[in-house]
Coordinates of C-alpha atoms and ligand atoms in Angstrom, one line a residue:
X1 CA 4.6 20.8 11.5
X2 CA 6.8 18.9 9.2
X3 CA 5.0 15.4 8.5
X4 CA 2.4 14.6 5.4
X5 CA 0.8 11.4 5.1
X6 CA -0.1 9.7 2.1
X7 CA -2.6 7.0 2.3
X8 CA -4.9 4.9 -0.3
X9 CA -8.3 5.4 0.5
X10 CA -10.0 2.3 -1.5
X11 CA -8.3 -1.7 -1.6
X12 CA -4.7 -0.4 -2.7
X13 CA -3.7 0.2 -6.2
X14 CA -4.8 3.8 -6.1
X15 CA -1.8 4.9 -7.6
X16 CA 0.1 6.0 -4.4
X17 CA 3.5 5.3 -6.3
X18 CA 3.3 8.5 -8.8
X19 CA 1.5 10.7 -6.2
X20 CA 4.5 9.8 -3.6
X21 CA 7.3 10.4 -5.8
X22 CA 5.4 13.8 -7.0
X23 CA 5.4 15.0 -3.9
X24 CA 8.8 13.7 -2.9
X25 CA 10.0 16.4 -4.8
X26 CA 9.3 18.7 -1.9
X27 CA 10.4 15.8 0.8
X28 CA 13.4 15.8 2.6
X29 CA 12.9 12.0 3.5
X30 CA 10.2 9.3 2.9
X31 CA 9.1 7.2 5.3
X32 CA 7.4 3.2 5.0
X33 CA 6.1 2.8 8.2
X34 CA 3.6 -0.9 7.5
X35 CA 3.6 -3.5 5.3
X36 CA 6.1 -5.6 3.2
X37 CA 6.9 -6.7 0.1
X38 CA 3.5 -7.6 -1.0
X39 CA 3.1 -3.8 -2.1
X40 CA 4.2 -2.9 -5.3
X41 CA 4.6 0.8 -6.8
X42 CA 4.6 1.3 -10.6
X43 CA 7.0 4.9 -11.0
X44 CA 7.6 6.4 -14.5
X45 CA 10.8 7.8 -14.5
X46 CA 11.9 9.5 -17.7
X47 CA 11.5 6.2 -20.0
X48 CA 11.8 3.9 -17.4
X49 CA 9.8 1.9 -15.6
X50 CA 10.5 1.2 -11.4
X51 CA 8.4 -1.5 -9.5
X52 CA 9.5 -1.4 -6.2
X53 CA 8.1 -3.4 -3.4
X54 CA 9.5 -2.4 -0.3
X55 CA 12.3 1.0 -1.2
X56 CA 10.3 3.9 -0.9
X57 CA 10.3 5.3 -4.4
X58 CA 11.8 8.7 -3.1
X59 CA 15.0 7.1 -3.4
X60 CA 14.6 7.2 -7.4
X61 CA 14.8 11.2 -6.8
X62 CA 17.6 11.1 -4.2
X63 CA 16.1 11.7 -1.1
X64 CA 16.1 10.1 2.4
X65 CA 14.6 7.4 2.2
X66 CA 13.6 5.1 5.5
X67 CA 12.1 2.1 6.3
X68 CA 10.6 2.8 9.3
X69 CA 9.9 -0.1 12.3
X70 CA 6.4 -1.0 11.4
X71 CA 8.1 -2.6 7.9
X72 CA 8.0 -6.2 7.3
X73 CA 11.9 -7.1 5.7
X74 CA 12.3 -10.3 3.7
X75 CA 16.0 -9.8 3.7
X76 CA 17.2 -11.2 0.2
X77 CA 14.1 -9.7 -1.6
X78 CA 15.5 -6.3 -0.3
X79 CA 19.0 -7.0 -1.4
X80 CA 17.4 -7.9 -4.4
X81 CA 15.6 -4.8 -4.6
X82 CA 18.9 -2.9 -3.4
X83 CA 20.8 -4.7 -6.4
X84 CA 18.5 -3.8 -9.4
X85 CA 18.0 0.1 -8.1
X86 CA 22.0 -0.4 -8.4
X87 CA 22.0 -1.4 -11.8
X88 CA 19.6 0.9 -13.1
X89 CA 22.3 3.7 -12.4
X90 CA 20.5 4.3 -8.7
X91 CA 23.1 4.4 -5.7
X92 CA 21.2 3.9 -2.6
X93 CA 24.3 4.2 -0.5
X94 CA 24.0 6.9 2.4
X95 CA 20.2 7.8 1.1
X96 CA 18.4 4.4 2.5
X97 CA 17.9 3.7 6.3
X98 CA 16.6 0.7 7.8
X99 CA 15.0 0.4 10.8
X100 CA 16.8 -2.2 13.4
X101 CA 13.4 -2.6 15.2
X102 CA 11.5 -4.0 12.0
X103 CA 10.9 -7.6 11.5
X104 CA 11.9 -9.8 9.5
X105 CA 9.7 -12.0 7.1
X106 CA 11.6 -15.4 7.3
X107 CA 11.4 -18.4 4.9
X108 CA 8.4 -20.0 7.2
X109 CA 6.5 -17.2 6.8
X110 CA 6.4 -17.3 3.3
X111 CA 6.0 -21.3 3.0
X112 CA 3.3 -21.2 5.6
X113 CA 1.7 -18.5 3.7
X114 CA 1.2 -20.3 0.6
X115 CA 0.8 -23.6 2.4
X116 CA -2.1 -22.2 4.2
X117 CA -3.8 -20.3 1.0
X118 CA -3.9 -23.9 -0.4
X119 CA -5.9 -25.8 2.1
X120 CA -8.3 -22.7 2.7
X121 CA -9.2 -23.8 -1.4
X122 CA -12.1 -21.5 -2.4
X123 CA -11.9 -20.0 0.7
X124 CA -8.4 -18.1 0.4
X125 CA -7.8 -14.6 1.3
X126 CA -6.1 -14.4 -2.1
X127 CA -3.0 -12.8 -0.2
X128 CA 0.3 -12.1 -2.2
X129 CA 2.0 -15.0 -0.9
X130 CA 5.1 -13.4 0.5
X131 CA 4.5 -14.1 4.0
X132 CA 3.4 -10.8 5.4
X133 CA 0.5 -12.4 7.5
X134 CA 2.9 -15.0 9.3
X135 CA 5.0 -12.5 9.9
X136 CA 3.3 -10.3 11.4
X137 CA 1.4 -12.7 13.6
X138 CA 4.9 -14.0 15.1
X139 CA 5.8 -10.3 15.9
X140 CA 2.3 -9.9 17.4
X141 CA 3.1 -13.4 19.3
X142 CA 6.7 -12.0 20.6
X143 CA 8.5 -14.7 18.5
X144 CA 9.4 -12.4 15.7
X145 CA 13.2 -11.7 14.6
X146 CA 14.0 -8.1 14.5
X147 CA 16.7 -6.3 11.9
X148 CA 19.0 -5.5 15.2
X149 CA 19.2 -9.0 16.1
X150 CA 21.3 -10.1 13.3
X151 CA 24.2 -8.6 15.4
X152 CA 24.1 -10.8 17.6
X153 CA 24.9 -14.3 16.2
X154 CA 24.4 -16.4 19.6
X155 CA 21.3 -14.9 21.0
X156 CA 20.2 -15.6 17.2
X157 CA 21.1 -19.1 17.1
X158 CA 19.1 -19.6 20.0
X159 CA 16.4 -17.9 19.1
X160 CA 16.2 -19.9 15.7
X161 CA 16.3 -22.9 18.1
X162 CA 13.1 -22.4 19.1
X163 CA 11.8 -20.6 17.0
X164 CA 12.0 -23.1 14.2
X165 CA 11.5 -26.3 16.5
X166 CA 7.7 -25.0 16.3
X167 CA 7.5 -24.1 12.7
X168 CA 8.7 -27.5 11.7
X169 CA 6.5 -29.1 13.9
X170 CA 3.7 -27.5 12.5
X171 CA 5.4 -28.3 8.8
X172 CA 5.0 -31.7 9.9
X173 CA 2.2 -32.7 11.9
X174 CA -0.6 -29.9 10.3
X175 CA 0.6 -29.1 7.1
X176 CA 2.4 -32.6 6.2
X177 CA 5.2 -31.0 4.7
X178 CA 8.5 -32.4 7.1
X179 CA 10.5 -32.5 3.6
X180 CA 10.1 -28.3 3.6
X181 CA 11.9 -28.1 7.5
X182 CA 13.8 -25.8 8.4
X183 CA 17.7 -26.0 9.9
X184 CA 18.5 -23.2 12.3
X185 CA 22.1 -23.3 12.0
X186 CA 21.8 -22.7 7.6
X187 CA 19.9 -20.3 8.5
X188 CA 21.2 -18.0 10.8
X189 CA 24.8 -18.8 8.8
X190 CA 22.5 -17.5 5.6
X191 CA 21.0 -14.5 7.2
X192 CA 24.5 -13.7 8.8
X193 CA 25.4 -13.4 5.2
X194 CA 22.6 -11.2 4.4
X195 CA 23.4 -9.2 7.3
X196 CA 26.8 -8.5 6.4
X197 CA 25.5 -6.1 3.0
X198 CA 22.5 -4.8 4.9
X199 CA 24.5 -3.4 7.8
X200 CA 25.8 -0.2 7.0
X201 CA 21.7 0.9 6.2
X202 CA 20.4 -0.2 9.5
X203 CA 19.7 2.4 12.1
X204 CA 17.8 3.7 14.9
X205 CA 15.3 4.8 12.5
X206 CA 13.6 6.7 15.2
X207 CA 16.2 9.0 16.7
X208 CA 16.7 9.6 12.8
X209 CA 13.7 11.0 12.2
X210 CA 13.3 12.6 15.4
X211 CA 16.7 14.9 14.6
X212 CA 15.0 15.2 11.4
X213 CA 11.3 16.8 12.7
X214 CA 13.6 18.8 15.4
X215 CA 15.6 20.1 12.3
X216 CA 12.6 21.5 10.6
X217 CA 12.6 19.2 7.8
X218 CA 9.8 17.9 5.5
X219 CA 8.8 14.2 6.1
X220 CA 6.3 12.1 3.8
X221 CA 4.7 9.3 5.4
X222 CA 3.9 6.3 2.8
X223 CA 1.4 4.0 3.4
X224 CA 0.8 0.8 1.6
X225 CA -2.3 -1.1 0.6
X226 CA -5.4 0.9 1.3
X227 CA -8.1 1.9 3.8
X228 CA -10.1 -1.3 3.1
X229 CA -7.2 -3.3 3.5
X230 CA -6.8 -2.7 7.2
X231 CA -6.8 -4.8 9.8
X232 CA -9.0 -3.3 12.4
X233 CA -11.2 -1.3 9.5
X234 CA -11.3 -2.9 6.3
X235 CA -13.0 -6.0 4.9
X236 CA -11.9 -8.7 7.4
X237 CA -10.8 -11.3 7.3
X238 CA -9.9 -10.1 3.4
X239 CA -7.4 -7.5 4.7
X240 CA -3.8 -7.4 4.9
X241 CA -2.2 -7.5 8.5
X242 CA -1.5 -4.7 9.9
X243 CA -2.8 -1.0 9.7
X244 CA -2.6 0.5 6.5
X245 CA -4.6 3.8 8.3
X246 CA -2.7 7.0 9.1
X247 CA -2.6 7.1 12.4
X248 CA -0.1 3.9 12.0
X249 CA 2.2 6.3 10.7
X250 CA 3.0 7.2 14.2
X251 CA 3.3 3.9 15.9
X252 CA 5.1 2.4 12.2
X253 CA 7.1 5.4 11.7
X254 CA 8.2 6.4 14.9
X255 CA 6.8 9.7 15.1
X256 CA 4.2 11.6 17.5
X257 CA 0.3 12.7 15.9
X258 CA 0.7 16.4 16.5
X259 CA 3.9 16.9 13.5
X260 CA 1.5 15.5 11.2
X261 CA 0.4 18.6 9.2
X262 CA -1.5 17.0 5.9
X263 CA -3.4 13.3 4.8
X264 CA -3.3 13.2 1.1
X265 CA -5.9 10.4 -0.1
X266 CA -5.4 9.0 -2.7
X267 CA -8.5 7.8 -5.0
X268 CA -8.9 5.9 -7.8
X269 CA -11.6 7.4 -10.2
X270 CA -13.1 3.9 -10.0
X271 CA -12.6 1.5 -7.7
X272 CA -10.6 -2.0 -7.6
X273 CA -9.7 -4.7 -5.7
X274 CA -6.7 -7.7 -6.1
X275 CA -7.6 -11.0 -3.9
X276 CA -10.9 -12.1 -2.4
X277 CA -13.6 -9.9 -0.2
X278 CA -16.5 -8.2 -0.5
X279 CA -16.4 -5.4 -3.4
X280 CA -20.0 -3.8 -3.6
X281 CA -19.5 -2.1 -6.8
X282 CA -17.8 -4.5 -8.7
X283 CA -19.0 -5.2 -11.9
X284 CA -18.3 -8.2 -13.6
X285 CA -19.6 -7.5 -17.1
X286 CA -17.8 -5.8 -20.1
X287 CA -17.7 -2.6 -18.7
X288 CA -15.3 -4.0 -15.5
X289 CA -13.3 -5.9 -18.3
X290 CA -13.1 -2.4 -20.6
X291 CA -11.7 -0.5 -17.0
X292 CA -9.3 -3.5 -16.2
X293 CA -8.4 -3.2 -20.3
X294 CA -8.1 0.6 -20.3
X295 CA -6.6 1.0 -16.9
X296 CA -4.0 -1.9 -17.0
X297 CA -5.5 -3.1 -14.2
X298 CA -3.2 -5.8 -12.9
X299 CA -1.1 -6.3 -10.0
X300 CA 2.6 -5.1 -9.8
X301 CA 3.3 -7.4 -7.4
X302 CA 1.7 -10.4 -8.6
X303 CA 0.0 -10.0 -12.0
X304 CA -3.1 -11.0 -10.7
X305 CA -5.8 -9.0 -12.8
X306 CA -7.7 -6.4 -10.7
X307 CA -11.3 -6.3 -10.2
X308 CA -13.3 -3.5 -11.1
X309 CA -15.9 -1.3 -10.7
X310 CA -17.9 1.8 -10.3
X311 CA -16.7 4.3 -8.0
X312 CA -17.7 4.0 -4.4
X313 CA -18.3 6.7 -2.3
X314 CA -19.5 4.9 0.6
X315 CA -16.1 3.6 1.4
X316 CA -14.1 6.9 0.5
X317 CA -16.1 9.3 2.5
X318 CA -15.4 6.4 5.1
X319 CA -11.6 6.6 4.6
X320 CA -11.6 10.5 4.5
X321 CA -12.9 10.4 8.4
X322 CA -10.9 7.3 9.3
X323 CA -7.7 8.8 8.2
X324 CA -8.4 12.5 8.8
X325 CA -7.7 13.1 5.3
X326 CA -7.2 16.7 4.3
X327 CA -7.1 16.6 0.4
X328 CA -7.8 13.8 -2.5
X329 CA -5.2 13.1 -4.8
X330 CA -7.6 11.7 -7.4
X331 CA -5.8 9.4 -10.0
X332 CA -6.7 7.5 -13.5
X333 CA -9.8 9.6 -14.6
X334 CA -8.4 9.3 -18.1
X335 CA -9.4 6.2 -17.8
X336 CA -13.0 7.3 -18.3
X337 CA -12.3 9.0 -21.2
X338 CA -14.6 6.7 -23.6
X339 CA -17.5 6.7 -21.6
X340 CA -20.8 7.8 -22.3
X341 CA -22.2 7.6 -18.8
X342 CA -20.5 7.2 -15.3
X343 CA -21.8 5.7 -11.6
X344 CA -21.3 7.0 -8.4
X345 CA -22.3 4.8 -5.7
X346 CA -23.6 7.4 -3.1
X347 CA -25.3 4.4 -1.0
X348 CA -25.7 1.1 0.2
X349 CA -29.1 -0.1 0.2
X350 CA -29.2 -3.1 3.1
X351 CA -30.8 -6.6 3.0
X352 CA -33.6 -5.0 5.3
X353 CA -34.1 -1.8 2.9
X354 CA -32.6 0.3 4.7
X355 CA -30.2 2.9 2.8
X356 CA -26.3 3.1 4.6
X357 CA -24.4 5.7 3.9
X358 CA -21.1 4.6 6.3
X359 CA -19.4 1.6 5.4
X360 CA -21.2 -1.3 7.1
X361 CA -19.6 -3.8 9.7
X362 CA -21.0 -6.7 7.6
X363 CA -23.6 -7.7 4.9
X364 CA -21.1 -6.3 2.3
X365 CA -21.8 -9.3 0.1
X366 CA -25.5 -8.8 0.5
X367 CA -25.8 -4.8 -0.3
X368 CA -27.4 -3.2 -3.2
X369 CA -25.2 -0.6 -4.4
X370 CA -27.2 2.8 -5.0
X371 CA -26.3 4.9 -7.7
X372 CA -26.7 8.4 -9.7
X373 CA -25.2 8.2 -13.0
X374 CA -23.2 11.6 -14.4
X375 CA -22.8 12.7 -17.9
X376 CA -19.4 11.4 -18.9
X377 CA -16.7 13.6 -21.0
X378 CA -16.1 11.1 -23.8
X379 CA -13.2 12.9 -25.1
X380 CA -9.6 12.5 -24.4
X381 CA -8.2 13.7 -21.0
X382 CA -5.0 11.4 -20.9
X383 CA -2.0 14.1 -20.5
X384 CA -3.6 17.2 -19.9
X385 CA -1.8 19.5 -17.4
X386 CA -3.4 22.8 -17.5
X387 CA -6.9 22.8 -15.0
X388 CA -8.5 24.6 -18.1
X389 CA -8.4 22.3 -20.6
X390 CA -10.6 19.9 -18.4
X391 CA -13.7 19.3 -20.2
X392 CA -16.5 20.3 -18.1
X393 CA -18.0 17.0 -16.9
X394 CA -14.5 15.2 -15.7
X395 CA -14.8 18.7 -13.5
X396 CA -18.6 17.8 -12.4
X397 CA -17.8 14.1 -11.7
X398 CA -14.6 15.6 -10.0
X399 CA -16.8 18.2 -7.7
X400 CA -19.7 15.9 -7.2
X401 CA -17.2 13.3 -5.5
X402 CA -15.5 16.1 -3.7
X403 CA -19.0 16.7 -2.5
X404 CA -19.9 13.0 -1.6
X405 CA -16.6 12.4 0.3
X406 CA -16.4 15.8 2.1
X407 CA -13.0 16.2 1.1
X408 CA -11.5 19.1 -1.9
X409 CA -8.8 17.7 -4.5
X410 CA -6.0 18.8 -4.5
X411 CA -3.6 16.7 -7.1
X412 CA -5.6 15.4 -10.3
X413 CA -3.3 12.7 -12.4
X414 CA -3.8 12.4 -16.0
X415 CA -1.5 9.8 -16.7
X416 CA 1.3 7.3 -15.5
X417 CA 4.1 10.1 -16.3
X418 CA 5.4 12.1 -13.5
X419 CA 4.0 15.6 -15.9
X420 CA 0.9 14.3 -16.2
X421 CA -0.2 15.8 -13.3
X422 CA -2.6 18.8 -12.1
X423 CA -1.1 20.1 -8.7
X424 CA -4.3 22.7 -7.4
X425 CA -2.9 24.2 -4.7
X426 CA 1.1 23.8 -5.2
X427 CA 1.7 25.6 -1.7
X428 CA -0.6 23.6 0.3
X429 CA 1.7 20.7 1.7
X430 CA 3.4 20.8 4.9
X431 CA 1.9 23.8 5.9
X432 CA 0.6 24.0 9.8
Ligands
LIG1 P1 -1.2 -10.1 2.1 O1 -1.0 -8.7 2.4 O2 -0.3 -10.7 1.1 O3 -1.4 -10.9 3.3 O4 -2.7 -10.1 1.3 C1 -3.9 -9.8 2.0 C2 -4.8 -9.1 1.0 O5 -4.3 -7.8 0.7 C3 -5.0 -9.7 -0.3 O6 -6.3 -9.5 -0.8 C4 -4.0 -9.0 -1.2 O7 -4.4 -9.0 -2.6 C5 -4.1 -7.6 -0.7 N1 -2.9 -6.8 -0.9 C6 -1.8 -6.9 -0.2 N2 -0.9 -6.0 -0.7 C7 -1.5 -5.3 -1.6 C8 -1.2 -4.1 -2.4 O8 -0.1 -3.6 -2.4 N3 -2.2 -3.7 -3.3 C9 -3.4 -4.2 -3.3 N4 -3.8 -5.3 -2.6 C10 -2.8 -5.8 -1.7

């Protein structure tokens, strides 16, 4: 089998970024099979620091890298993206493929986006304003415009026709905006620029990665967001809009369930959360402000800080099951190097009394986290590599959630840097 998937198992932000490109090392192509541009990975290369937002960050080691049909493309943001990776010395020439079946994220879905985050007022979803939900509706509602159809320039023109003869009604008559409408013949002449430098990276991204699994190579499937963010299973309506799970790395990626070998979750030693929702174990006293401080908790994409809390293993040990995950990458438990004392939230207790221990289908606002509280190492962990030198309670808090979540670790991060990393079992990946 020749597929591992890497998923976050919390609200995103888990730290996917470092734990992809780690294990990129052993990948012969990376593949982004949901999502957009409102993901962001943070990657320490060397000195440098890569956010990347829709480029799976195995390009920054040279290998394959493909954006698979599930993707959500705004066009110049990717050029964009294309552009800097080019002036940081990275040639993505010949190493990134794009999928002619993804959809694009035009203007209007940005604008309504935002437009519609405003009116909602207190009521927002707190999304990253780039459009993704838009977008994905109008491929859900088969008005969507695909990669491939930027070859064709008439069929586009009159697909803008009608396309955009409802958005700017709906500028006008709900949203009161006629000033923001939108001309289809600028735009397809604009995205017929666009199209013109994102040709020679658009494929059949498919039939690439079938010759790829036929070949025997080594494919890593990376999801954005996390668990909680999904639309069928997480916190809706506070979810992101399409299926951040890994089973959607079949339908998103173009590949069939039995060549996936391995789920690596990844897990925050904590737990946060960017944008509105429910968040049981947030805690919004100066302990969640000493996480955010310590952990650098704020977004990559938007700089929104993060909100924080105790760790939850309600909503991992759901994650574990829903994605069929088969180790834990566990990230940023130096970030509980000062403290004396650390939570686990091993339950839910209801409005009715009643103790969950599966993630609820509502009453998240509502629940009374339950907790059992663990010595903590107080001592610094930050850049350890060797399993030995972990003092003895970061390995009790580390077995106790192996326990809670009925899933074993196999990667511990100590730090942002690519060699601040304990790998447990080096030969475990890809491995039927
Ligand atoms: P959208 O994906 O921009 O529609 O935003 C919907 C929800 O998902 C909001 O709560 C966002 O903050 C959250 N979200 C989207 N992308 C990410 C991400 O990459 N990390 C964490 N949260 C995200």
């Amino acid at each position: 089998m020749t597929a591992l998937v890497v998923v976050g198992t919390q609200w995103g932000d888990e730290g996917k970024g470092k734990i992809v490109d780690l294990l990129t090392e052993q990948a012969d192509a990376v593949v982004r099979y949901q999502g957009g541009n409102n993901a962001g990975h943070t990657v320490m290369f060397g000195d440098e620091t890569h956010i990347l937002h829709l480029i799976p960050s195995g390009i920054l080691r040279d290998t394959m890298s493909i954006l698979g049909n599930g993707v959500v493309i705004d066009l110049p943001e990717l050029l964009k993206e294309i552009e800097e990776l080019r002036e940081n010395g990275v040639e993505v020439q010949g190493k990134l493929h794009v999928s002619a079946r993804s959809h694009l994220v035009m203007p209007w879905h940005r604008l309504i986006d935002q437009l519609r985050e405003k009116d909602k007022g207190e009521k927002k979803i707190g999304t990253t304003g780039r459009g993704i939900g838009p977008a994905y509706e109008d491929k859900v509602g088969r008005r969507g415009i695909r990669m491939g159809d930027l070859r064709h320039p008439e069929t586009l023109l009159a697909r803008l026709q009608e396309i955009i003869a409802e958005k700017n009604a709906l500028l006008t008559h709900l949203y009161e905006a006629s000033d923001q409408c939108f001309d289809p013949v600028s735009i397809q002449q604009e995205y017929l620029g666009y199209f013109e430098r994102i040709q020679p990276f658009v494929t059949e991204t498919p039939v690439l990665v079938h010759s790829l699994v036929e070949q025997g190579r080594r494919l890593l499937f990376e999801g954005a967001q996390g668990t909680f963010l999904d639309i069928d299973h997480g916190t809706y309506p506070f979810v992101t809009s399409s299926n951040t799970v890994s089973g959607n790395a079949c339908a998103g990626g173009g590949i069939g369930p039995r060549h996936i070998s391995d789920v690596v979750g990844i897990v925050k030693a904590y737990t946060t959360r960017v944008g509105s929702g429910p968040f049981p174990t947030e805690l919004l006293d100066q302990t969640g402000e000493f996480l955010r401080s310590e952990g650098q908790e704020f977004g990559a994409t938007t700089g929104r800080p993060r909100r924080c809390g105790w760790f939850d293993a309600v909503l991992v040990r759901y994650a574990v099951r829903l994605n069929g995950i088969t180790s834990l990458a566990l990230t940023k438990l130096d970030v509980l190097d000062k403290f004396e004392t650390l939570k686990l939230c091993v339950g839910y207790r209801m409005k009715d009394g009643s103790i969950q221990t599966d993630f609820p289908f509502e009453g998240h606002d509502e629940v009374e986290p339950v907790y059992e509280e663990l010595p903590g190492w107080n001592t610094k962990t930050a850049g350890i590599t060797e399993y030995d030198q972990l003092p003895k309670n970061l390995l009790d808090y580390l077995a106790r959630i192996e326990e809670l979540v009925e899933a074993p670790a196999s990667i511990i991060s100590t730090g942002p840097k690519r060699e601040d990393t304990i790998v447990l079992q080096p030969d475990r990946f890809w491995k039927s």
